[in-house]
PDB file of C-alpha atoms in Angstrom:
ATOM      1  CA  MET A  62      -4.529  14.655  16.058  1.00 43.00           C
ATOM      2  CA  ALA A  63      -1.663  16.352  14.206  1.00 45.00           C
ATOM      3  CA  THR A  64      -2.265  18.905  11.513  1.00 45.00           C
ATOM      4  CA  VAL A  65       0.220  19.688   8.810  1.00 47.00           C
ATOM      5  CA  ALA A  66       0.453  22.995   6.938  1.00 48.00           C
ATOM      6  CA  TYR A  67       1.639  22.728   3.343  1.00 45.00           C
ATOM      7  CA  THR A  68       2.678  25.482   0.971  1.00 53.00           C
ATOM      8  CA  GLN A  69       1.794  23.165  -1.937  1.00 57.00           C
ATOM      9  CA  SER A  70      -1.157  20.872  -2.510  1.00 62.00           C
ATOM     10  CA  VAL A  71      -0.781  17.288  -1.311  1.00 59.00           C
ATOM     11  CA  GLY A  72      -0.810  16.214  -4.967  1.00 65.00           C
ATOM     12  CA  GLU A  73       2.117  18.488  -5.760  1.00 68.00           C
ATOM     13  CA  ILE A  74       4.030  17.203  -2.767  1.00 68.00           C
ATOM     14  CA  MET A  75       3.292  13.567  -3.663  1.00 74.00           C
ATOM     15  CA  LYS A  76       5.054  14.056  -6.990  1.00 75.00           C
ATOM     16  CA  ASP A  77       8.297  14.587  -5.062  1.00 75.00           C
ATOM     17  CA  ALA A  78       8.146  11.336  -3.048  1.00 81.00           C
ATOM     18  CA  ASP A  79      11.217   9.106  -3.266  1.00 85.00           C
ATOM     19  CA  PRO A  80      10.227   5.798  -4.945  1.00 87.00           C
ATOM     20  CA  ARG A  81      12.935   3.781  -3.135  1.00 90.00           C
ATOM     21  CA  LYS A  82      11.826   5.056   0.268  1.00 91.00           C
ATOM     22  CA  LEU A  83       8.175   4.349  -0.526  1.00 91.00           C
ATOM     23  CA  ALA A  84       9.143   0.725  -1.273  1.00 92.00           C
ATOM     24  CA  ILE A  85      10.876   0.500   2.108  1.00 92.00           C
ATOM     25  CA  VAL A  86       7.833   2.006   3.832  1.00 90.00           C
ATOM     26  CA  PHE A  87       5.575  -0.620   2.246  1.00 93.00           C
ATOM     27  CA  ALA A  88       7.873  -3.434   3.357  1.00 92.00           C
ATOM     28  CA  GLY A  89       8.093  -2.076   6.898  1.00 91.00           C
ATOM     29  CA  GLN A  90       4.578  -0.874   7.567  1.00 91.00           C
ATOM     30  CA  CYS A  91       2.615  -3.483   5.667  1.00 93.00           C
ATOM     31  CA  VAL A  92       4.575  -6.649   4.920  1.00 92.00           C
ATOM     32  CA  GLN A  93       6.577  -6.918   8.134  1.00 91.00           C
ATOM     33  CA  SER A  94       3.508  -6.057  10.218  1.00 91.00           C
ATOM     34  CA  GLU A  95       1.724  -8.927   8.399  1.00 91.00           C
ATOM     35  CA  ALA A  96      -1.091  -6.441   7.640  1.00 91.00           C
ATOM     36  CA  ASP A  97      -2.135  -6.620  11.285  1.00 91.00           C
ATOM     37  CA  ILE A  98      -4.620  -3.798  11.772  1.00 91.00           C
ATOM     38  CA  ASP A  99      -3.720  -3.290  15.433  1.00 92.00           C
ATOM     39  CA  LYS A 100       0.010  -3.005  14.659  1.00 93.00           C
ATOM     40  CA  VAL A 101      -0.500  -0.606  11.756  1.00 93.00           C
ATOM     41  CA  LYS A 102      -2.945   1.531  13.755  1.00 93.00           C
ATOM     42  CA  ALA A 103      -0.597   1.653  16.759  1.00 94.00           C
ATOM     43  CA  ALA A 104       2.251   2.876  14.550  1.00 92.00           C
ATOM     44  CA  ALA A 105      -0.022   5.423  12.837  1.00 92.00           C
ATOM     45  CA  ASP A 106      -1.189   6.755  16.202  1.00 93.00           C
ATOM     46  CA  LEU A 107       2.343   6.912  17.587  1.00 92.00           C
ATOM     47  CA  LEU A 108       3.633   8.720  14.498  1.00 90.00           C
ATOM     48  CA  GLU A 109       0.570  11.012  14.413  1.00 90.00           C
ATOM     49  CA  TYR A 110      -0.527  10.201  10.865  1.00 90.00           C
ATOM     50  CA  ILE A 111      -3.521  12.157   9.608  1.00 88.00           C
ATOM     51  CA  PRO A 112      -6.680   9.980   9.549  1.00 90.00           C
ATOM     52  CA  LEU A 113      -8.578   9.855   6.261  1.00 86.00           C
ATOM     53  CA  ASP A 114     -12.262  10.694   6.218  1.00 81.00           C
ATOM     54  CA  GLU A 115     -14.884   8.128   5.184  1.00 76.00           C
ATOM     55  CA  GLN A 116     -15.048   9.439   1.618  1.00 74.00           C
ATOM     56  CA  ALA A 117     -11.291   8.990   1.118  1.00 74.00           C
ATOM     57  CA  MET A 118     -11.468   5.482   2.610  1.00 75.00           C
ATOM     58  CA  VAL A 119     -13.365   4.216  -0.437  1.00 71.00           C
ATOM     59  CA  ALA A 120      -9.976   3.950  -2.168  1.00 66.00           C
ATOM     60  CA  PHE A 121      -8.892   1.251   0.282  1.00 64.00           C
ATOM     61  CA  GLY A 122     -11.746  -1.196   0.355  1.00 61.00           C
ATOM     62  CA  ALA A 123     -15.456  -1.594   0.583  1.00 54.00           C
ATOM     63  CA  ALA A 124     -17.730   1.262  -0.410  1.00 51.00           C
ATOM     64  CA  GLU A 125     -19.019   1.389   3.156  1.00 52.00           C
ATOM     65  CA  PRO A 126     -16.155   1.967   5.603  1.00 52.00           C
ATOM     66  CA  SER A 127     -16.285  -0.007   8.827  1.00 58.00           C
ATOM     67  CA  GLU A 128     -14.360  -0.408  12.065  1.00 60.00           C
ATOM     68  CA  ASP A 129     -12.135  -2.891  10.251  1.00 79.00           C
ATOM     69  CA  GLN A 130     -11.030  -0.252   7.765  1.00 86.00           C
ATOM     70  CA  MET A 131      -8.687   2.630   8.567  1.00 89.00           C
ATOM     71  CA  GLY A 132      -6.508   4.946   6.552  1.00 90.00           C
ATOM     72  CA  TRP A 133      -4.112   7.831   6.903  1.00 90.00           C
ATOM     73  CA  LEU A 134      -2.313  10.489   4.947  1.00 86.00           C
ATOM     74  CA  VAL A 135       1.344  10.265   5.850  1.00 88.00           C
ATOM     75  CA  GLY A 136       2.659  13.757   5.258  1.00 79.00           C
ATOM     76  CA  SER A 137       6.221  13.542   6.533  1.00 78.00           C
ATOM     77  CA  GLY A 138       8.987  11.028   7.085  1.00 76.00           C
ATOM     78  CA  ASP A 139      10.582   8.452   4.814  1.00 75.00           C
ATOM     79  CA  GLY A 140       8.696   7.803   1.605  1.00 75.00           C
ATOM     80  CA  ALA A 141       6.181  10.545   2.344  1.00 75.00           C
ATOM     81  CA  PRO A 142       3.803  11.700   1.332  1.00 84.00           C
ATOM     82  CA  TYR A 143       1.625   8.666   0.697  1.00 88.00           C
ATOM     83  CA  LEU A 144      -1.657   7.121   1.713  1.00 90.00           C
ATOM     84  CA  LEU A 145      -1.723   4.149   4.079  1.00 93.00           C
ATOM     85  CA  GLY A 146      -4.731   1.916   4.594  1.00 92.00           C
ATOM     86  CA  VAL A 147      -5.605  -1.321   6.371  1.00 92.00           C
ATOM     87  CA  ASN A 148      -8.762  -3.383   6.299  1.00 89.00           C
ATOM     88  CA  THR A 149     -10.131  -6.885   6.588  1.00 86.00           C
ATOM     89  CA  GLY A 150     -12.241  -8.758   4.118  1.00 81.00           C
ATOM     90  CA  ALA A 151     -13.060 -12.110   2.613  1.00 78.00           C
ATOM     91  CA  PHE A 152     -12.203 -13.687  -0.728  1.00 74.00           C
ATOM     92  CA  ASN A 153     -13.179 -17.187  -1.854  1.00 78.00           C
ATOM     93  CA  GLY A 154     -14.442 -17.972   1.632  1.00 84.00           C
ATOM     94  CA  ARG A 155     -11.197 -16.972   3.379  1.00 84.00           C
ATOM     95  CA  SER A 156     -10.679 -13.980   5.660  1.00 86.00           C
ATOM     96  CA  PHE A 157      -7.799 -11.638   4.898  1.00 88.00           C
ATOM     97  CA  SER A 158      -6.140  -8.572   6.358  1.00 91.00           C
ATOM     98  CA  VAL A 159      -4.957  -6.092   3.773  1.00 92.00           C
ATOM     99  CA  CYS A 160      -2.413  -3.294   4.125  1.00 94.00           C
ATOM    100  CA  THR A 161      -1.881  -0.798   1.321  1.00 93.00           C
ATOM    101  CA  VAL A 162       0.349   2.153   0.498  1.00 93.00           C
ATOM    102  CA  SER A 163      -0.475   4.397  -2.408  1.00 91.00           C
ATOM    103  CA  ASN A 164       0.883   7.445  -4.181  1.00 90.00           C
ATOM    104  CA  PRO A 165      -0.908   8.425  -7.402  1.00 87.00           C
ATOM    105  CA  TYR A 166       2.022  10.408  -8.797  1.00 85.00           C
ATOM    106  CA  VAL A 167       5.317   8.656  -8.075  1.00 88.00           C
ATOM    107  CA  SER A 168       6.831   6.262 -10.640  1.00 86.00           C
ATOM    108  CA  GLY A 169       5.168   2.940  -9.939  1.00 88.00           C
ATOM    109  CA  ALA A 170       7.816   1.013 -11.853  1.00 88.00           C
ATOM    110  CA  GLN A 171      10.589   2.496  -9.708  1.00 90.00           C
ATOM    111  CA  VAL A 172       8.736   1.715  -6.472  1.00 91.00           C
ATOM    112  CA  VAL A 173       8.026  -1.887  -7.461  1.00 92.00           C
ATOM    113  CA  ASP A 174      11.573  -2.448  -8.743  1.00 92.00           C
ATOM    114  CA  ALA A 175      12.991  -1.137  -5.452  1.00 92.00           C
ATOM    115  CA  PHE A 176      10.640  -3.354  -3.451  1.00 92.00           C
ATOM    116  CA  LEU A 177      11.539  -6.447  -5.490  1.00 91.00           C
ATOM    117  CA  GLU A 178      15.287  -5.844  -4.979  1.00 90.00           C
ATOM    118  CA  ASN A 179      14.873  -6.490  -1.248  1.00 84.00           C
ATOM    119  CA  ALA A 180      11.667  -8.513  -0.987  1.00 83.00           C
ATOM    120  CA  GLY A 181      13.075 -11.967  -0.519  1.00 79.00           C
ATOM    121  CA  GLN A 182      11.584 -14.882  -2.370  1.00 87.00           C
ATOM    122  CA  LEU A 183       8.382 -14.125  -4.270  1.00 91.00           C
ATOM    123  CA  GLU A 184       6.648 -16.229  -6.906  1.00 91.00           C
ATOM    124  CA  LEU A 185       5.059 -14.206  -9.727  1.00 94.00           C
ATOM    125  CA  ILE A 186       1.469 -15.366 -10.206  1.00 95.00           C
ATOM    126  CA  SER A 187       0.133 -12.830 -12.689  1.00 95.00           C
ATOM    127  CA  ASP A 188       1.361  -9.849 -14.732  1.00 95.00           C
ATOM    128  CA  GLU A 189      -1.134  -7.997 -16.921  1.00 94.00           C
ATOM    129  CA  THR A 190      -1.418  -4.520 -18.386  1.00 91.00           C
ATOM    130  CA  ARG A 191      -4.871  -3.161 -19.116  1.00 88.00           C
ATOM    131  CA  PHE A 192      -6.281   0.302 -19.579  1.00 85.00           C
ATOM    132  CA  GLY A 193      -2.975   2.007 -18.804  1.00 82.00           C
ATOM    133  CA  GLN A 194      -2.289   0.073 -15.596  1.00 88.00           C
ATOM    134  CA  ARG A 195       0.067  -2.812 -14.949  1.00 92.00           C
ATOM    135  CA  GLN A 196      -1.149  -5.178 -12.250  1.00 93.00           C
ATOM    136  CA  ARG A 197       1.005  -7.932 -10.765  1.00 94.00           C
ATOM    137  CA  PHE A 198       0.490 -10.536  -8.075  1.00 95.00           C
ATOM    138  CA  TRP A 199       3.182 -12.464  -6.216  1.00 94.00           C
ATOM    139  CA  ARG A 200       2.943 -15.228  -3.659  1.00 93.00           C
ATOM    140  CA  ILE A 201       5.289 -14.831  -0.697  1.00 91.00           C
ATOM    141  CA  VAL A 202       7.376 -17.991  -0.458  1.00 88.00           C
ATOM    142  CA  GLY A 203       8.469 -19.336   2.887  1.00 82.00           C
ATOM    143  CA  TRP A 204       7.835 -17.094   5.826  1.00 79.00           C
ATOM    144  CA  LEU A 205       4.305 -15.687   5.352  1.00 83.00           C
ATOM    145  CA  ASP A 206       2.307 -18.668   4.081  1.00 80.00           C
ATOM    146  CA  GLY A 207      -0.623 -17.827   1.857  1.00 84.00           C
ATOM    147  CA  ALA A 208       0.162 -14.098   1.656  1.00 91.00           C
ATOM    148  CA  ILE A 209      -0.065 -12.262  -1.653  1.00 93.00           C
ATOM    149  CA  ILE A 210       1.617  -9.035  -2.788  1.00 94.00           C
ATOM    150  CA  ASN A 211      -0.275  -6.953  -5.342  1.00 94.00           C
ATOM    151  CA  SER A 212       0.993  -3.953  -7.278  1.00 93.00           C
ATOM    152  CA  VAL A 213      -0.984  -1.633  -9.507  1.00 93.00           C
ATOM    153  CA  GLU A 214       1.223   0.748 -11.466  1.00 90.00           C
ATOM    154  CA  GLY A 215       0.025   3.504 -13.733  1.00 85.00           C
ATOM    155  CA  THR A 216       1.885   3.629 -17.030  1.00 68.00           C
ATOM    156  CA  VAL A 217       3.893   6.728 -17.947  1.00 63.00           C
ATOM    157  CA  GLU A 218       1.120   7.658 -20.391  1.00 64.00           C
ATOM    158  CA  MET A 219      -1.379   7.552 -17.527  1.00 66.00           C
ATOM    159  CA  GLY A 220       0.798   9.764 -15.326  1.00 69.00           C
ATOM    160  CA  GLY A 221       2.366   7.061 -13.167  1.00 78.00           C
ATOM    161  CA  GLY A 222       1.292   6.215  -9.667  1.00 88.00           C
ATOM    162  CA  VAL A 223       1.440   3.057  -7.592  1.00 91.00           C
ATOM    163  CA  THR A 224      -0.608   1.101  -5.123  1.00 92.00           C
ATOM    164  CA  LEU A 225       1.102  -1.754  -3.283  1.00 93.00           C
ATOM    165  CA  SER A 226      -0.880  -4.138  -1.091  1.00 93.00           C
ATOM    166  CA  VAL A 227      -0.205  -7.239   0.946  1.00 94.00           C
ATOM    167  CA  LEU A 228      -3.072  -9.639   1.577  1.00 92.00           C
ATOM    168  CA  VAL A 229      -2.472 -11.898   4.568  1.00 93.00           C
ATOM    169  CA  PRO A 230      -4.836 -14.763   5.405  1.00 91.00           C
ATOM    170  CA  SER A 231      -6.308 -14.591   8.897  1.00 83.00           C
ATOM    171  CA  ARG A 232      -4.827 -17.127  11.255  1.00 72.00           C
TER     172      ARG A 232
END
């Protein structure tokens, strides 16, 4: 397992992440992998991402982490630093794989705008702002049937931040 020495806290470093590159990372690591846990884990292992402990995993899914739930701190490379997580779950009787990237400091609006510029055809399902967070859902049209993109962006007043997820129905 790789260790990374920082002269700043991870939070301070996360503030410097490039929003456009984070959007590209989400598209590449999550959407193009179709949220496949094995693919995401293989890439994380190959690139020596830093595994998150069980306590940090709560941010990515169920309160009780399981084998079907993994996460990493990505400390270097394009879009870094950010958190990456994958898990499986069920919603309305359907099984899903979920892949998420998150940075609590970067401008969520800039990340989402950059993602949408290159995302292909998406159908906006919902767009709501509550309690200082804007949450949107899109349906992917065409190539990834039944998949949903979700963004949660902190408003400027809340200090920014973004979490992007793709939910892909199990085949």
